Short mmCIF file of C-alpha atoms in Angstrom, two decimals:
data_model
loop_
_atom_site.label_atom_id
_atom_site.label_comp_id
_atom_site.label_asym_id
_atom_site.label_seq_id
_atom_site.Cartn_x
_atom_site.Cartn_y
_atom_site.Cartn_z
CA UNK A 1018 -43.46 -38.01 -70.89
CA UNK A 1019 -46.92 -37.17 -69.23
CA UNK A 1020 -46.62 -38.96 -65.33
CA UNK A 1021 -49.93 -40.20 -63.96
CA UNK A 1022 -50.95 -40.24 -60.36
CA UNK A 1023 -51.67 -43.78 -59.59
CA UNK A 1024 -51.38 -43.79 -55.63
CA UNK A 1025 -52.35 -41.48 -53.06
CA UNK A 1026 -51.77 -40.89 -49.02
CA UNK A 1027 -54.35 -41.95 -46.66
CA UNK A 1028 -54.97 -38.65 -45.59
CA UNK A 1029 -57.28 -38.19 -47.82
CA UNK A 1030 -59.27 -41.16 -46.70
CA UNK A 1031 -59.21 -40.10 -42.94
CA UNK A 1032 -60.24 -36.52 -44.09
CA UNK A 1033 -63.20 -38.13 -46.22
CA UNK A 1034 -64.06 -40.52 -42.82
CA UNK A 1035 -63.49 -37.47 -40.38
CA UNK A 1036 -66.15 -35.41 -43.14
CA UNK A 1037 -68.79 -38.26 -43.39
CA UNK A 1038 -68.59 -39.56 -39.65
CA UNK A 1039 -69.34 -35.57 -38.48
CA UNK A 1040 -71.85 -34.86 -41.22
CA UNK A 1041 -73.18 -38.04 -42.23
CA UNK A 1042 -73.32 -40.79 -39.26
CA UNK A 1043 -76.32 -42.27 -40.56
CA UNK A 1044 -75.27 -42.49 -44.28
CA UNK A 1045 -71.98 -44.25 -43.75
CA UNK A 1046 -73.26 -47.94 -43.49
CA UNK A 1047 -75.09 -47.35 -46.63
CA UNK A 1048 -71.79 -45.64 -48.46
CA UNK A 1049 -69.55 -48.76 -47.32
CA UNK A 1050 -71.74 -51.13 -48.33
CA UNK A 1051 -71.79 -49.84 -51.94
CA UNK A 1052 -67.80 -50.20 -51.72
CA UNK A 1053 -65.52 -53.13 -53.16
CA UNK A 1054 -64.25 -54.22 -50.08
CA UNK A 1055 -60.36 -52.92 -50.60
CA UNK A 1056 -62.24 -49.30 -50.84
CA UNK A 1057 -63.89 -50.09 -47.49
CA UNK A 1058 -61.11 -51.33 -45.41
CA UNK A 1059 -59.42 -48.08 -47.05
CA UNK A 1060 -62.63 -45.91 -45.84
CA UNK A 1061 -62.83 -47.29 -42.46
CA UNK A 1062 -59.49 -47.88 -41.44
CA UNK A 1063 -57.53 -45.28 -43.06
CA UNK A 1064 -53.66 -45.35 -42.53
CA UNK A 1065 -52.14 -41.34 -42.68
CA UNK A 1066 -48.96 -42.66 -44.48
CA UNK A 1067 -50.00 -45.64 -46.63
CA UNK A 1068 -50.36 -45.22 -50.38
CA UNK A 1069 -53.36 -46.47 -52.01
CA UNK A 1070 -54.64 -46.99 -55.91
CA UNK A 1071 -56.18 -44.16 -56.69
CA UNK A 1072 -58.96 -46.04 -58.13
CA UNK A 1073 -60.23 -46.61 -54.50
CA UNK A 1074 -60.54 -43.28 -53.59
CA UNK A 1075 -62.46 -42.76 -56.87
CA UNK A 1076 -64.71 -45.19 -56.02
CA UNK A 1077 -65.67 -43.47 -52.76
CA UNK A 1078 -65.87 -40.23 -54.01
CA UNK A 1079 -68.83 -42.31 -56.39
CA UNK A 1080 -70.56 -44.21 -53.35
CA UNK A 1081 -70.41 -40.72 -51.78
CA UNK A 1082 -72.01 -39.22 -54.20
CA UNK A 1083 -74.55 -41.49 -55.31
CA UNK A 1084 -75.96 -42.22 -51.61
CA UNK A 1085 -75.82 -38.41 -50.41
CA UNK A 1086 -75.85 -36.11 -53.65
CA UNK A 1087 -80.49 -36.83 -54.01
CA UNK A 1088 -80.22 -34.03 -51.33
CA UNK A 1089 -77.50 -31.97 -51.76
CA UNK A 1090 -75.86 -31.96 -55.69
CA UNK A 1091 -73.35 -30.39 -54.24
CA UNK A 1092 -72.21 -32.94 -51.59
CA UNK A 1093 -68.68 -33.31 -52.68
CA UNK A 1094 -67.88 -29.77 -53.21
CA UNK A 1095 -69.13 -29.24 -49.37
CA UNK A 1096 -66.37 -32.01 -48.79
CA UNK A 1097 -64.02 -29.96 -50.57
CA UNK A 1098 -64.30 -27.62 -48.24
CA UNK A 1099 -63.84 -29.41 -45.47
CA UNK A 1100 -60.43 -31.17 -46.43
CA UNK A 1101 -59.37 -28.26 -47.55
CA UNK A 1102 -60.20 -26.00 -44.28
CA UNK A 1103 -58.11 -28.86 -42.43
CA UNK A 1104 -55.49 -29.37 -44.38
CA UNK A 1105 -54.72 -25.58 -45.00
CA UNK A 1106 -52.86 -23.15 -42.31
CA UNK A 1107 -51.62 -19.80 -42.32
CA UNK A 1108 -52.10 -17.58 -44.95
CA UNK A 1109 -53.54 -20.04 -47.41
CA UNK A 1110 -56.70 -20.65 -44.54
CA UNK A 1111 -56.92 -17.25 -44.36
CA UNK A 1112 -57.28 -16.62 -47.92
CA UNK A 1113 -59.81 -19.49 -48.58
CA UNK A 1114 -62.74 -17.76 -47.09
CA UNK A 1115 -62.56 -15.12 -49.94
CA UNK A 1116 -62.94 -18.47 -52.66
CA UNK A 1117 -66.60 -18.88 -54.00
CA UNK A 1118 -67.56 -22.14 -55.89
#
């Protein structure tokens, strides 16, 4: 039987504040404002080991894109990035700076 992820760790929501609050100050008002409010609380207070719906991380990842992507079609692929160059040690960060999307 096929599992499906329904929950995930905060983390990623404090990586996704950490990202927007460094790179996009300005935009953040306008990105929680398009959020339910359960996706907000989850964006702006972000607990490292509490599981949340996945749904609410979706629906950031959508408010993200829809307020920042006009400029950059790219945006969450840059945020990709970023997660991923702070979550990563060792060998694997070494090894990411050879990957090219």
């Amino acid at each position: 039987m096929k599992q499906e992820v329904t929950h995930e760790r905060g983390v990623n929501a404090i990586l996704m504040k950490s990202w927007l609050e460094q790179n996009h100050q300005s935009e953040f008002e306008t990105i929680c404002g398009k959020l339910s409010e359960a996706a907000r609380d989850m964006l702006t207070s972000p607990a490292t080991n509490q599981w949340y719906p996945v749904e609410l991380m979706k629906e950031i990842y959508a408010a993200v894109f829809e307020v920042l992507s006009p400029d950059n079609p790219r945006i969450l692929a840059d945020y990709g990035y970023f997660a991923a160059e702070r979550s990563a040690s060792g060998l694997l960060k070494y090894l990411m700076r050879f990957i090219d999307m």
